[in-house]
Short mmCIF file of C-alpha atoms and ligand atoms in Angstrom, two decimals:
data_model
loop_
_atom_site.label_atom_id
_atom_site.label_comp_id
_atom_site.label_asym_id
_atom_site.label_seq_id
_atom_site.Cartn_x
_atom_site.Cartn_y
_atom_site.Cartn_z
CA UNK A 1 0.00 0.00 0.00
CA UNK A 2 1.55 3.56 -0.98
CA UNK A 3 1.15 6.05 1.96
CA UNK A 4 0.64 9.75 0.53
CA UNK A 5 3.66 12.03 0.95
CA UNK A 6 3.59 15.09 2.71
CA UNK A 7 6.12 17.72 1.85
CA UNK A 8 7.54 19.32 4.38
CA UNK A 9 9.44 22.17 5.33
CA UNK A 10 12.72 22.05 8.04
CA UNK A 11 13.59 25.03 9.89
CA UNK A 12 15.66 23.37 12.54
CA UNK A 13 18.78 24.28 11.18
CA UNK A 14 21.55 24.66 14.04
CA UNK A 15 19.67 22.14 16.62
CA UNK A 16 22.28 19.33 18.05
CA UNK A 17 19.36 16.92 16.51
CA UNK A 18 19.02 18.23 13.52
CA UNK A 19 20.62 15.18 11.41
CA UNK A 20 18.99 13.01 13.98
CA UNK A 21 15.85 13.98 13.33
CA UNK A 22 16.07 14.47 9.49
CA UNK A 23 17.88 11.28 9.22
CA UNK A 24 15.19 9.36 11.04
CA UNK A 25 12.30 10.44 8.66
CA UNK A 26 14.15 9.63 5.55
CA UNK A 27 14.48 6.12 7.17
CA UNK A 28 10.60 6.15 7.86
CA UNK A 29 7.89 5.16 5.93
CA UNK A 30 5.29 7.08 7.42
CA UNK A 31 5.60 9.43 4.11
CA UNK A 32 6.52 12.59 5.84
CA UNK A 33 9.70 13.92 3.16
CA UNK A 34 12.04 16.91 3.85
CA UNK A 35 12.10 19.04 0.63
CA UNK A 36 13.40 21.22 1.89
CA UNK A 37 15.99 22.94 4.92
CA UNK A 38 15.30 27.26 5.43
CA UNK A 39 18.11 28.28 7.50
CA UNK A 40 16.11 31.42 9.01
CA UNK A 41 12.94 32.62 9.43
CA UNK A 42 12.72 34.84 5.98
CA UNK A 43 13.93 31.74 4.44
CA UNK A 44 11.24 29.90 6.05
CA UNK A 45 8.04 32.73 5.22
CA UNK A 46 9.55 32.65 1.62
CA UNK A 47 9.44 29.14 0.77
CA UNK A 48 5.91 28.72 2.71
CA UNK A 49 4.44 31.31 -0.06
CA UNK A 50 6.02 29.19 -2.83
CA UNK A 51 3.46 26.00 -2.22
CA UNK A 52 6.08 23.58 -2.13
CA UNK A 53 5.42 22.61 1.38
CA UNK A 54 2.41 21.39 3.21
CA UNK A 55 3.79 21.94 6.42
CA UNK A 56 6.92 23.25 8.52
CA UNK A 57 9.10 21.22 11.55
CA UNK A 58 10.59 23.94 13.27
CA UNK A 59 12.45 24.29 16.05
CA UNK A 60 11.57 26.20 19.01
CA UNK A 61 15.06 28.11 18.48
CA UNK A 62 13.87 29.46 15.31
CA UNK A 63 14.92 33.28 15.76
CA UNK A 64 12.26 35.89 15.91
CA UNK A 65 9.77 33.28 15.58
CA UNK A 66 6.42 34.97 16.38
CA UNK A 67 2.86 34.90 16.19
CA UNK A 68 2.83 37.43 13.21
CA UNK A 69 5.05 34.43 11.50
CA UNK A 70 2.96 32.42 12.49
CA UNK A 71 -0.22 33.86 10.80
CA UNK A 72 1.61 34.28 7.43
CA UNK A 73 2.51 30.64 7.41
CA UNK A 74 -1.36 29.75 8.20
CA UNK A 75 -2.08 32.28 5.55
CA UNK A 76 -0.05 30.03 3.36
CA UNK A 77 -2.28 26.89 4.30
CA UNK A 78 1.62 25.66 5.26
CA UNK A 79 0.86 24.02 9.06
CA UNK A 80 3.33 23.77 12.01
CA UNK A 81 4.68 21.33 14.04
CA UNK A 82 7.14 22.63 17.05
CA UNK A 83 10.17 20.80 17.90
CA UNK A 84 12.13 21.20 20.95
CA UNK A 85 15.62 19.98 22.54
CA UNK A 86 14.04 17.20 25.07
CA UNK A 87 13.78 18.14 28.43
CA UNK A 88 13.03 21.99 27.88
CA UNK A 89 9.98 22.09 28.94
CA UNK A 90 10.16 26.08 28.64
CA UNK A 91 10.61 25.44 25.03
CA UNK A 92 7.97 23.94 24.57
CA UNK A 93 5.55 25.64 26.90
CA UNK A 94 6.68 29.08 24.49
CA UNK A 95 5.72 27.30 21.67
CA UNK A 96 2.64 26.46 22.86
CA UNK A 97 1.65 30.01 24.54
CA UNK A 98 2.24 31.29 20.23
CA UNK A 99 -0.36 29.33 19.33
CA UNK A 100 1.53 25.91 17.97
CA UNK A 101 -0.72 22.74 18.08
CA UNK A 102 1.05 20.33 17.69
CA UNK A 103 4.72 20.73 19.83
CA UNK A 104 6.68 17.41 20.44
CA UNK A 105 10.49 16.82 21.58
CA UNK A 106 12.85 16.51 18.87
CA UNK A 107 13.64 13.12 19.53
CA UNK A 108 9.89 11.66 19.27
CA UNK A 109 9.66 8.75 16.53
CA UNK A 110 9.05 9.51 13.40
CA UNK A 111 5.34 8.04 13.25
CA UNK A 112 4.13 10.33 15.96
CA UNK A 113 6.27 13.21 14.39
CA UNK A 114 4.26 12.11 11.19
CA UNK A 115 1.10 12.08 13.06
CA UNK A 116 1.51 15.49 14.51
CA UNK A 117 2.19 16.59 11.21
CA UNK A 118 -1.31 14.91 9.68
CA UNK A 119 -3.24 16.82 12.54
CA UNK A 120 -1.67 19.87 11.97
CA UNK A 121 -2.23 19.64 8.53
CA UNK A 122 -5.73 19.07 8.73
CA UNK A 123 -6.21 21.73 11.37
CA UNK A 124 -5.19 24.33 8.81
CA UNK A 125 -7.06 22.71 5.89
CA UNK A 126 -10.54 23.57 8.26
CA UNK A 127 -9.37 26.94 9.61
CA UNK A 128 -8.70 28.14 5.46
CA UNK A 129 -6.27 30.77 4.30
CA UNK A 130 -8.85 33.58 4.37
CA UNK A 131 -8.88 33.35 8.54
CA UNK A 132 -5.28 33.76 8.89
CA UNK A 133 -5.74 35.61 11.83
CA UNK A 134 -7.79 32.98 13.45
CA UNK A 135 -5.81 30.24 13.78
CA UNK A 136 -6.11 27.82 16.90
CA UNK A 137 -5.09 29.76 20.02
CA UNK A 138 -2.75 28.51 22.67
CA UNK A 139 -3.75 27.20 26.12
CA UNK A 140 -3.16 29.37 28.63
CA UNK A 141 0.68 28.69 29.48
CA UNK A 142 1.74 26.47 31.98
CA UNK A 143 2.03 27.82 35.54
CA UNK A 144 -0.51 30.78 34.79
CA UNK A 145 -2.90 29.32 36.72
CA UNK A 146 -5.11 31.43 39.14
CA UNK A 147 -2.54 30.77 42.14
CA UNK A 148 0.40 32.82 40.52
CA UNK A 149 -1.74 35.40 38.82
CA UNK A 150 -1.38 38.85 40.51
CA UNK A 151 -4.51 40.59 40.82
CA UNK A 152 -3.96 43.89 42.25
CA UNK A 153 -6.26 46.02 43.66
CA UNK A 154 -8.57 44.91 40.02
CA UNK A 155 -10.77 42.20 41.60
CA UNK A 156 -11.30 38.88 40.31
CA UNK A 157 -9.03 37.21 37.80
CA UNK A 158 -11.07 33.66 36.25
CA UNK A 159 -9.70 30.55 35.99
CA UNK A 160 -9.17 30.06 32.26
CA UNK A 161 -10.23 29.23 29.77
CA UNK A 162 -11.71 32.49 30.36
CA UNK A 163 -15.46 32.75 29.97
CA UNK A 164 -16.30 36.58 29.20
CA UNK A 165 -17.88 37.68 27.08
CA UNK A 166 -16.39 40.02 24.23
CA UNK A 167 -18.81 42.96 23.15
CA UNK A 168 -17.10 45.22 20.18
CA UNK A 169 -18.70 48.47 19.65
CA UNK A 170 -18.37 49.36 16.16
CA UNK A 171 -20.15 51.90 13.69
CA UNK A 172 -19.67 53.70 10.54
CA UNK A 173 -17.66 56.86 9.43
CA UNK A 174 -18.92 60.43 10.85
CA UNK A 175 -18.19 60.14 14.54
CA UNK A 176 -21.44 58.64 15.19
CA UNK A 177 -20.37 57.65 19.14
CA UNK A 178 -18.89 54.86 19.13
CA UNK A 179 -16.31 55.88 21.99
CA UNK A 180 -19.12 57.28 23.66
CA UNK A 181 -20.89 54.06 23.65
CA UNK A 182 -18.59 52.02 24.32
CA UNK A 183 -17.09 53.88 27.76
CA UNK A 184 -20.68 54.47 28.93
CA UNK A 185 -21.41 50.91 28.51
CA UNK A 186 -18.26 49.82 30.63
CA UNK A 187 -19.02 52.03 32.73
CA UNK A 188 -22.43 51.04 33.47
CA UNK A 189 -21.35 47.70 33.54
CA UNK A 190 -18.77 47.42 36.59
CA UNK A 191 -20.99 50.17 38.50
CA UNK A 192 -23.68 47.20 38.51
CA UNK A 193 -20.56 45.28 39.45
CA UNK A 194 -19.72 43.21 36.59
CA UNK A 195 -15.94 42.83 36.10
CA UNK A 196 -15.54 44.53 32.88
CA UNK A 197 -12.41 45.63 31.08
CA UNK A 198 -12.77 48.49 28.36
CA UNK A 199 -10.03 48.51 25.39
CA UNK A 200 -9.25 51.11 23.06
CA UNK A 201 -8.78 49.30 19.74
CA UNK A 202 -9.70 52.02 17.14
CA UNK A 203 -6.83 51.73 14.45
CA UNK A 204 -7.43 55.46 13.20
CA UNK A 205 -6.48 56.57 16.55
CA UNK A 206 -7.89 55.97 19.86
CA UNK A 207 -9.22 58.72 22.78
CA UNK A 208 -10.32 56.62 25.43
CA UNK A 209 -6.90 57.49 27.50
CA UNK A 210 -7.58 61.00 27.35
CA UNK A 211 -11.40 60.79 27.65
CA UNK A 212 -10.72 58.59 31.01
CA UNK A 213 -7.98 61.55 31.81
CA UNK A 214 -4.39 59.54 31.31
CA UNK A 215 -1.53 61.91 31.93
CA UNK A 216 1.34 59.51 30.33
CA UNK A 217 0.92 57.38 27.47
CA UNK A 218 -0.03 53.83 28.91
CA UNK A 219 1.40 50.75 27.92
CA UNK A 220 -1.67 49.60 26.94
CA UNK A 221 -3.12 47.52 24.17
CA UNK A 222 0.01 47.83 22.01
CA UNK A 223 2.03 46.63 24.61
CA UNK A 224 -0.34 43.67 25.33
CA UNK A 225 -0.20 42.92 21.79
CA UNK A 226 3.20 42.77 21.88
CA UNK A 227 4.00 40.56 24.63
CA UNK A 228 1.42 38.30 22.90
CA UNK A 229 3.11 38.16 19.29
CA UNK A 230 6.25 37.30 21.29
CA UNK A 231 4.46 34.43 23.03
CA UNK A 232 5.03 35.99 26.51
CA UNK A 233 1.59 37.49 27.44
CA UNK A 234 -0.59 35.50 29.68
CA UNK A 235 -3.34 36.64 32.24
CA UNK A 236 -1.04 38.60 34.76
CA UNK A 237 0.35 40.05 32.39
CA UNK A 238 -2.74 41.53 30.73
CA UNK A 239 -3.75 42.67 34.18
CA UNK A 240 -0.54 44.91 34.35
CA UNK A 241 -0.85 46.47 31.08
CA UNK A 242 -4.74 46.89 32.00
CA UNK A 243 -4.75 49.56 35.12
CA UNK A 244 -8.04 49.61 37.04
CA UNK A 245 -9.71 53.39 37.04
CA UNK A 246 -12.53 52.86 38.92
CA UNK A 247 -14.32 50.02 40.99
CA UNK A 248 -13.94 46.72 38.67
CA UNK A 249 -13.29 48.96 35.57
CA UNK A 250 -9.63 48.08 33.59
CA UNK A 251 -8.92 50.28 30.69
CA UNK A 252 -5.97 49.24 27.64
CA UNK A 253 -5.95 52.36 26.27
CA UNK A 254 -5.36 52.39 22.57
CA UNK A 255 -2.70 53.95 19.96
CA UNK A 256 -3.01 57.64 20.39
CA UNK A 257 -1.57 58.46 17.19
CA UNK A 258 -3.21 57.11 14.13
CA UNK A 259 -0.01 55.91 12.42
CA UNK A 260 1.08 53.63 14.69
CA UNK A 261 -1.81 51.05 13.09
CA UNK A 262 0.62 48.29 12.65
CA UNK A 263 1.29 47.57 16.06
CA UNK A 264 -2.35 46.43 16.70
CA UNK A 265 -1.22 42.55 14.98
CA UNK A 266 -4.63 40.73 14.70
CA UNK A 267 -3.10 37.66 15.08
CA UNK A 268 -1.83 39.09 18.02
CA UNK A 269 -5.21 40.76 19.26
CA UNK A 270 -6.86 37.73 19.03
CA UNK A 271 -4.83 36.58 21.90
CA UNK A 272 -5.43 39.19 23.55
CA UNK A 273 -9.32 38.88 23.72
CA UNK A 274 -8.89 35.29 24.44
CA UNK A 275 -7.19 35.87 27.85
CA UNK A 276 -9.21 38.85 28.68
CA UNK A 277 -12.16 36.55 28.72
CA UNK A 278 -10.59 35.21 31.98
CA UNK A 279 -9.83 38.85 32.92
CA UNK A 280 -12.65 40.44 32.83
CA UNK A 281 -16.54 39.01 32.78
CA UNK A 282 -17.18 41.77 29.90
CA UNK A 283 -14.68 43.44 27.41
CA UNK A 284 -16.23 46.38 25.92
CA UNK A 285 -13.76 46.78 22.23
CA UNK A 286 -13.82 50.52 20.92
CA UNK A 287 -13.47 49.89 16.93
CA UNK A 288 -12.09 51.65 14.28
CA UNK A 289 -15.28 52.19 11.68
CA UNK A 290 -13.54 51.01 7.93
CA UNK A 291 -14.33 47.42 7.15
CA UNK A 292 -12.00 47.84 3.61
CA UNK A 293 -10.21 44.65 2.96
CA UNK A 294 -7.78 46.23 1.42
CA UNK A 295 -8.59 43.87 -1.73
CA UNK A 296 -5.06 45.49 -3.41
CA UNK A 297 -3.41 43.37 -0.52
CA UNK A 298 -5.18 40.59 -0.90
CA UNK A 299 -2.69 38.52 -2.81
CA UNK A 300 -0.02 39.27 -0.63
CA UNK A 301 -0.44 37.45 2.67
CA UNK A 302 2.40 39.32 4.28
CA UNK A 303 1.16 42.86 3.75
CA UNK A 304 0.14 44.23 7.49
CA UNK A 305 -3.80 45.11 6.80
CA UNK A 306 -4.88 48.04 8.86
CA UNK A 307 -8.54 47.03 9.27
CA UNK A 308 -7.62 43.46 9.74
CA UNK A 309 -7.88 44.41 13.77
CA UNK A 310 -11.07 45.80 13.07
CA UNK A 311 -12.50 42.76 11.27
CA UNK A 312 -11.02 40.50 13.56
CA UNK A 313 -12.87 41.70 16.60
CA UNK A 314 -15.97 41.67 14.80
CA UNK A 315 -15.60 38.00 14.32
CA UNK A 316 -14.28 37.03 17.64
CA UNK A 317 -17.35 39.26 19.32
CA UNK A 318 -19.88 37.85 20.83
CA UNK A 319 -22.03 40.85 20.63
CA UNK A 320 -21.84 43.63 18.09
CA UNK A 321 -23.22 46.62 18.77
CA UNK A 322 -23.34 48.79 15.76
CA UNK A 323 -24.01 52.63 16.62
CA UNK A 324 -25.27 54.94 14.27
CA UNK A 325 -26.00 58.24 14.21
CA UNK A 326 -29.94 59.92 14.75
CA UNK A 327 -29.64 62.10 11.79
CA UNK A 328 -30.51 61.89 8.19
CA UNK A 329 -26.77 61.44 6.94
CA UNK A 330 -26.36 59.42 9.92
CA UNK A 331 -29.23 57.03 9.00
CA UNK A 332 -28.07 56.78 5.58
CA UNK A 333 -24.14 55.79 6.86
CA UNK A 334 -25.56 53.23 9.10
CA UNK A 335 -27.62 51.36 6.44
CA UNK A 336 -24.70 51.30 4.25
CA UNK A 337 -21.92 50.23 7.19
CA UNK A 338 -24.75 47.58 8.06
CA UNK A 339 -24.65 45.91 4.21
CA UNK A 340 -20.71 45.94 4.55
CA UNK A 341 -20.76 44.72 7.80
CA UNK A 342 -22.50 41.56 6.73
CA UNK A 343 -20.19 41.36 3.99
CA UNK A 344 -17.22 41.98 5.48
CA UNK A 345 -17.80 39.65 8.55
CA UNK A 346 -20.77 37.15 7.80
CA UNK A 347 -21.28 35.48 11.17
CA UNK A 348 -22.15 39.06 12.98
CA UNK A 349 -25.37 39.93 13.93
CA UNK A 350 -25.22 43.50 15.04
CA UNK A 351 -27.40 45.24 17.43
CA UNK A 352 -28.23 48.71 16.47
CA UNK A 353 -27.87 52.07 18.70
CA UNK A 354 -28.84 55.13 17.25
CA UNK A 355 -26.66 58.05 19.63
CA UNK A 356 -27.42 61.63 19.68
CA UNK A 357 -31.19 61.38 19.01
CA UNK A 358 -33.18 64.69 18.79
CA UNK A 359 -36.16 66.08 17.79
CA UNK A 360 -33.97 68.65 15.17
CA UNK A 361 -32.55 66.67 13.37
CA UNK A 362 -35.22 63.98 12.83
CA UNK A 363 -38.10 66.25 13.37
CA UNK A 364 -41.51 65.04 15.47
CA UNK A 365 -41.65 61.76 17.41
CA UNK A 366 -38.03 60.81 16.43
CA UNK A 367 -37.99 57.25 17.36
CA UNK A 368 -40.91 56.86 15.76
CA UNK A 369 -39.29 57.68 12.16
CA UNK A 370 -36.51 56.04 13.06
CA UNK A 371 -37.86 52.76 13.67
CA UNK A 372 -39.44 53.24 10.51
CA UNK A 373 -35.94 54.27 8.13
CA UNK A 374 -33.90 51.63 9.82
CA UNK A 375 -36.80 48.81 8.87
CA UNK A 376 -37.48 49.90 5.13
CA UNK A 377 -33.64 50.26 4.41
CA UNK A 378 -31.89 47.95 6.65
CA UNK A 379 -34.67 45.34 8.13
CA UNK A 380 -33.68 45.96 11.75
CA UNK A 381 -36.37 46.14 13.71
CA UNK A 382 -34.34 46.04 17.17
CA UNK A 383 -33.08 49.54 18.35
CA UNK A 384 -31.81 50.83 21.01
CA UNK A 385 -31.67 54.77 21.33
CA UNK A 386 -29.45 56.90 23.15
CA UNK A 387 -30.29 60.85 23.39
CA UNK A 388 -28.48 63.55 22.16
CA UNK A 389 -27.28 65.52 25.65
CA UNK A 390 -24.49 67.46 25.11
CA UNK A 391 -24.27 68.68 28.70
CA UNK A 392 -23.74 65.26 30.32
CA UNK A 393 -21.04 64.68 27.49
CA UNK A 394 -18.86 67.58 28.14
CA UNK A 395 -19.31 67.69 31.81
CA UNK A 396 -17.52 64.22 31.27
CA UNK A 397 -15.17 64.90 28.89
CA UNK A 398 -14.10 68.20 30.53
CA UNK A 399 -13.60 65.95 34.05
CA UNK A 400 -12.19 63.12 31.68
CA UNK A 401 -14.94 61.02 34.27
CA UNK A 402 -17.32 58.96 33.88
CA UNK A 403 -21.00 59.47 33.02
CA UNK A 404 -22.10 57.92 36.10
CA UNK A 405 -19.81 59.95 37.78
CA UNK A 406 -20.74 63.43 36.38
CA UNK A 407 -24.11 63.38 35.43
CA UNK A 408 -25.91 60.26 37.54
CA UNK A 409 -29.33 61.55 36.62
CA UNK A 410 -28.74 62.53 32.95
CA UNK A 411 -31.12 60.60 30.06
CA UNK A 412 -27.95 59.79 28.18
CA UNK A 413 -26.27 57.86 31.47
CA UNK A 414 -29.95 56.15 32.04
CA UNK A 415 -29.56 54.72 28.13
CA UNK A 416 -26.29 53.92 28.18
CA UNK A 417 -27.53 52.17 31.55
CA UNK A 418 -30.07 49.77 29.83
CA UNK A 419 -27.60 49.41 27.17
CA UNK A 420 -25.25 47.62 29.15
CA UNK A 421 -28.00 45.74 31.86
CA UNK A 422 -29.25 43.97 27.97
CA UNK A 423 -25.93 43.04 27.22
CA UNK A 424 -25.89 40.02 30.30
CA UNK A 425 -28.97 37.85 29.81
CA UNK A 426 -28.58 34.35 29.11
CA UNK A 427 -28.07 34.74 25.48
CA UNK A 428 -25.24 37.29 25.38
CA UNK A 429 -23.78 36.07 28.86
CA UNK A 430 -21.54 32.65 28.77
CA UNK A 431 -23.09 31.37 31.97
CA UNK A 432 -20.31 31.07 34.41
CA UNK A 433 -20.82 29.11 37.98
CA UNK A 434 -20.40 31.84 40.62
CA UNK A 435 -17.77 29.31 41.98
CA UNK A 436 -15.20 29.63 39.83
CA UNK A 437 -14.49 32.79 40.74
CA UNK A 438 -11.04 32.51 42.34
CA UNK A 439 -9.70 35.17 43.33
CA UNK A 440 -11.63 38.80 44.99
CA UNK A 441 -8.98 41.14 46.22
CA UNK A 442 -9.49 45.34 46.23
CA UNK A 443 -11.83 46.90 45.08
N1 ATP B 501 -25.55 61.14 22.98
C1 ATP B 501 -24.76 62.17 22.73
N2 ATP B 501 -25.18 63.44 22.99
C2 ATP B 501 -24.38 64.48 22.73
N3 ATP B 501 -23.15 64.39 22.20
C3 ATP B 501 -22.68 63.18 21.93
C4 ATP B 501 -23.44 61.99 22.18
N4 ATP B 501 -22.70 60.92 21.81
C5 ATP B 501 -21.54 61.40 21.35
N5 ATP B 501 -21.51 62.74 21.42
C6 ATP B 501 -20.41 63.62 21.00
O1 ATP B 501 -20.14 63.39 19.64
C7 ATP B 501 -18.74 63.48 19.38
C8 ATP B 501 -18.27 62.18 18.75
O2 ATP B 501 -18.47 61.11 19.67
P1 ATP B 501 -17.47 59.89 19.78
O3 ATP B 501 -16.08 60.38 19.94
O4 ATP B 501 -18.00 58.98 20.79
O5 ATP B 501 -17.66 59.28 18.32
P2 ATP B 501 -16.83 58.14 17.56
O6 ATP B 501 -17.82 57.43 16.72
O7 ATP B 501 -16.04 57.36 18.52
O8 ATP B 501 -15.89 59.05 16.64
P3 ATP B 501 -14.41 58.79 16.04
O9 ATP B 501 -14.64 58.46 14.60
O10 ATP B 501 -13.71 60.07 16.24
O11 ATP B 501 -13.80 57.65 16.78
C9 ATP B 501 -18.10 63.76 20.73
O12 ATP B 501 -17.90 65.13 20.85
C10 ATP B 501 -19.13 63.28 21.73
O13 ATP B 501 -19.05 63.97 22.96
MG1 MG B 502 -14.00 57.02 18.65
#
């Protein structure tokens, strides 16, 4: 019987078992055959894009191995086993935290090093090139359990897998509130005492630091994305990066100026959201509006994508809340960001708030017409509103506080109020045993 042959990749070059290892699956007839040996990392991304290979052995040496290399190689449908020296367990537990499958020790037999490779090459076959970003996350690392996480004075930290639930707030171009939304609605949420973590994501520049009245520029999300493309980020470490600013409310501020984009990795981000579901019980995503592909990019799976954070989040949500604008142009944005939206991200299924509603710029019974637009041109039928009060708002923004610190009785806090008690019912809250809550320190 002829076994199919895989091609694969090595990038093990300089490991003490590199012959070893190469030797023993020429010897094997498990059909797993070397063609070919990339001596770097740019070797290795190169030859991936060429097709030649349907999967990579590399070595958990590899230099400046990371999870952006990592997405390009899924992007290239090439899958990856990890390798390390036996007995380094802190090889392989690195290996593991960037998101590798399928990580054995160098010296395992060739038919489970063949096996590993089948797994991993089916695991890449069902994720598809087009969610490059999405490939399988990593446990949590070893040792990150709840004992040796350090909550500070932020409240509970979950056992992982985390549990939370991940709202993005999202909406088209023309400033329709989508920062407003989304801080209100943290807000209201840990003030009914639901651990809730807020991040700043917007890739066209984010405000919520200076909204929330940051003096210095905050590690942040970028440098949570970081440690996470570098395989080092894990729950503790998201809780220092993620200050608390009031009673079980963490902000990761966002990139205050609009060209640093590229820092905010999806591949990267995705982590990110995974292990802030065991941070927080709700993480409230500010989004950058543009859903653009960037089609001219599309054939190059190495070109950074600026909305590819964007579009990410959207997928990984578990609630989208899609603001619009109460105003004719407004309207008229929304029903257009709504058909892209679907496009652009096909599982979503957005829940509308129309911000800054007024009788001016609608005219009589606002709501009422409203209601009426957004079912002729979109077929939502579902709204929530949220008034126009620019009082509230700038007694906020001038105190960079909160609304429910500034202006408790205001109609706009009282919206933004029900907005965030709708997000927990069964539906849009993973149920989560009040017992695994570990650890309640602070605040
Ligand atoms: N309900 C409201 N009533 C009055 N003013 C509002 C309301 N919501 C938002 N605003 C104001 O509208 C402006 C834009 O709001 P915001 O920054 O939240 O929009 P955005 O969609 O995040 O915009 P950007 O594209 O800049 O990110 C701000 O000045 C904000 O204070
Ligand atoms: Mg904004």
């Amino acid at each position: 019987m002829s076994v199919p042959v895989v091609p694969v990749i090595a990038a093990v070059t300089g490991a003490s078992w590199e012959a070893a290892l190469v030797a023993g699956l020429e010897r094997d007839p498990s059909g797993i055959t070397v063609v070919r040996r990339c001596v770097d990392l740019a070797d290795l991304l190169a030859v991936a894009t060429t097709g030649t290979a349907r999967a990579v052995l590399l070595s958990a040496e590899l230099r400046r191995l990371d999870r952006d290399a990592l997405s390009r190689l899924a992007a290239a449908q090439v899958a990856v086993v990890g390798l390390y020296s036996p007995g380094d367990d802190a090889a392989a537990a690195r290996l593991r935290q960037l998101g590798v499958g399928q990580v054995l020790p160098a010296d395992a037999v060739p038919s489970d090093i063949a096996a590993a490779v089948a797994a991993a090459v089916s695991a890449t076959l069902s994720s598809g090139p087009e969610t490059a970003w999405s490939q399988p996350l990593g446990a949590l690392p070893d040792g990150a359990g709840p004992d040796d996480v350090d909550a500070g004075a932020a409240g509970e930290i979950i056992e992982g897998p985390g549990t939370g639930t991940l709202v993005a707030v999202w909406g088209p171009t023309g400033a329709p509130g989508r920062t407003t939304v989304a801080v209100g609605v943290a807000g209201e949420l840990a003030r009914s005492g639901v651990s809730t973590l807020l991040a700043d994501a917007d890739v066209y520049g984010g405000v919520v630091a200076q909204l929330l009245g940051f003096l210095d520029e905050a590690p942040g999300l970028a440098a949570a994305v970081r440690l996470a493309n570098n395989g080092a980020l894990d729950v503790a470490g998201l809780a220092r990066v993620a200050p608390q600013v009031s009673p079980g409310l963490r902000v990761l501020t966002g990139i205050s100026r609009a060209e640093r984009w590229p820092e905010l990795r999806p591949a990267a981000l995705e982590q990110v959201w995974e292990l802030a579901r065991s941070l927080a019980e709700v993480t409230v995503v500010d989004c950058g509006f543009c859903l653009e592909q960037d089609e001219e990019l599309s054939f190059d799976t190495a070109a950074p994508r600026r909305n590819g954070a964007t579009l990410m989040t959207l997928a990984r949500a578990d609630v989208v809340l899609a603001v619009g604008a109460a105003d004719p142009v407004g309207v008229q944005r929304l029903v257009r960001g709504l058909t892209q939206l679907r496009e652009a991200v096909p599982g979503a299924s957005p829940r509308v708030v129309l911000n800054q509603v007024r009788r001016g710029a609608i005219g009589a019974e606002p709501r009422a017409q409203l209601r009426k637009a957004l079912e002729r041109y979109a077929g939502v039928r579902d709204i929530s509103f949220v008034p126009h009060d620019r009082d509230a708002l700038d007694a906020a923004v001038l105190q960079a506080r909160l609304l429910g610190e500034v202006a408790s009785g205001s109609a706009v806090r009282a919206a933004l109020a029900d907005l965030a008690a709708g997000l927990l019912p069964a539906g849009a809250h993973r149920a989560r045993p009040r017992s695994r809550r570990l650890l309640r320190r602070g605040a």
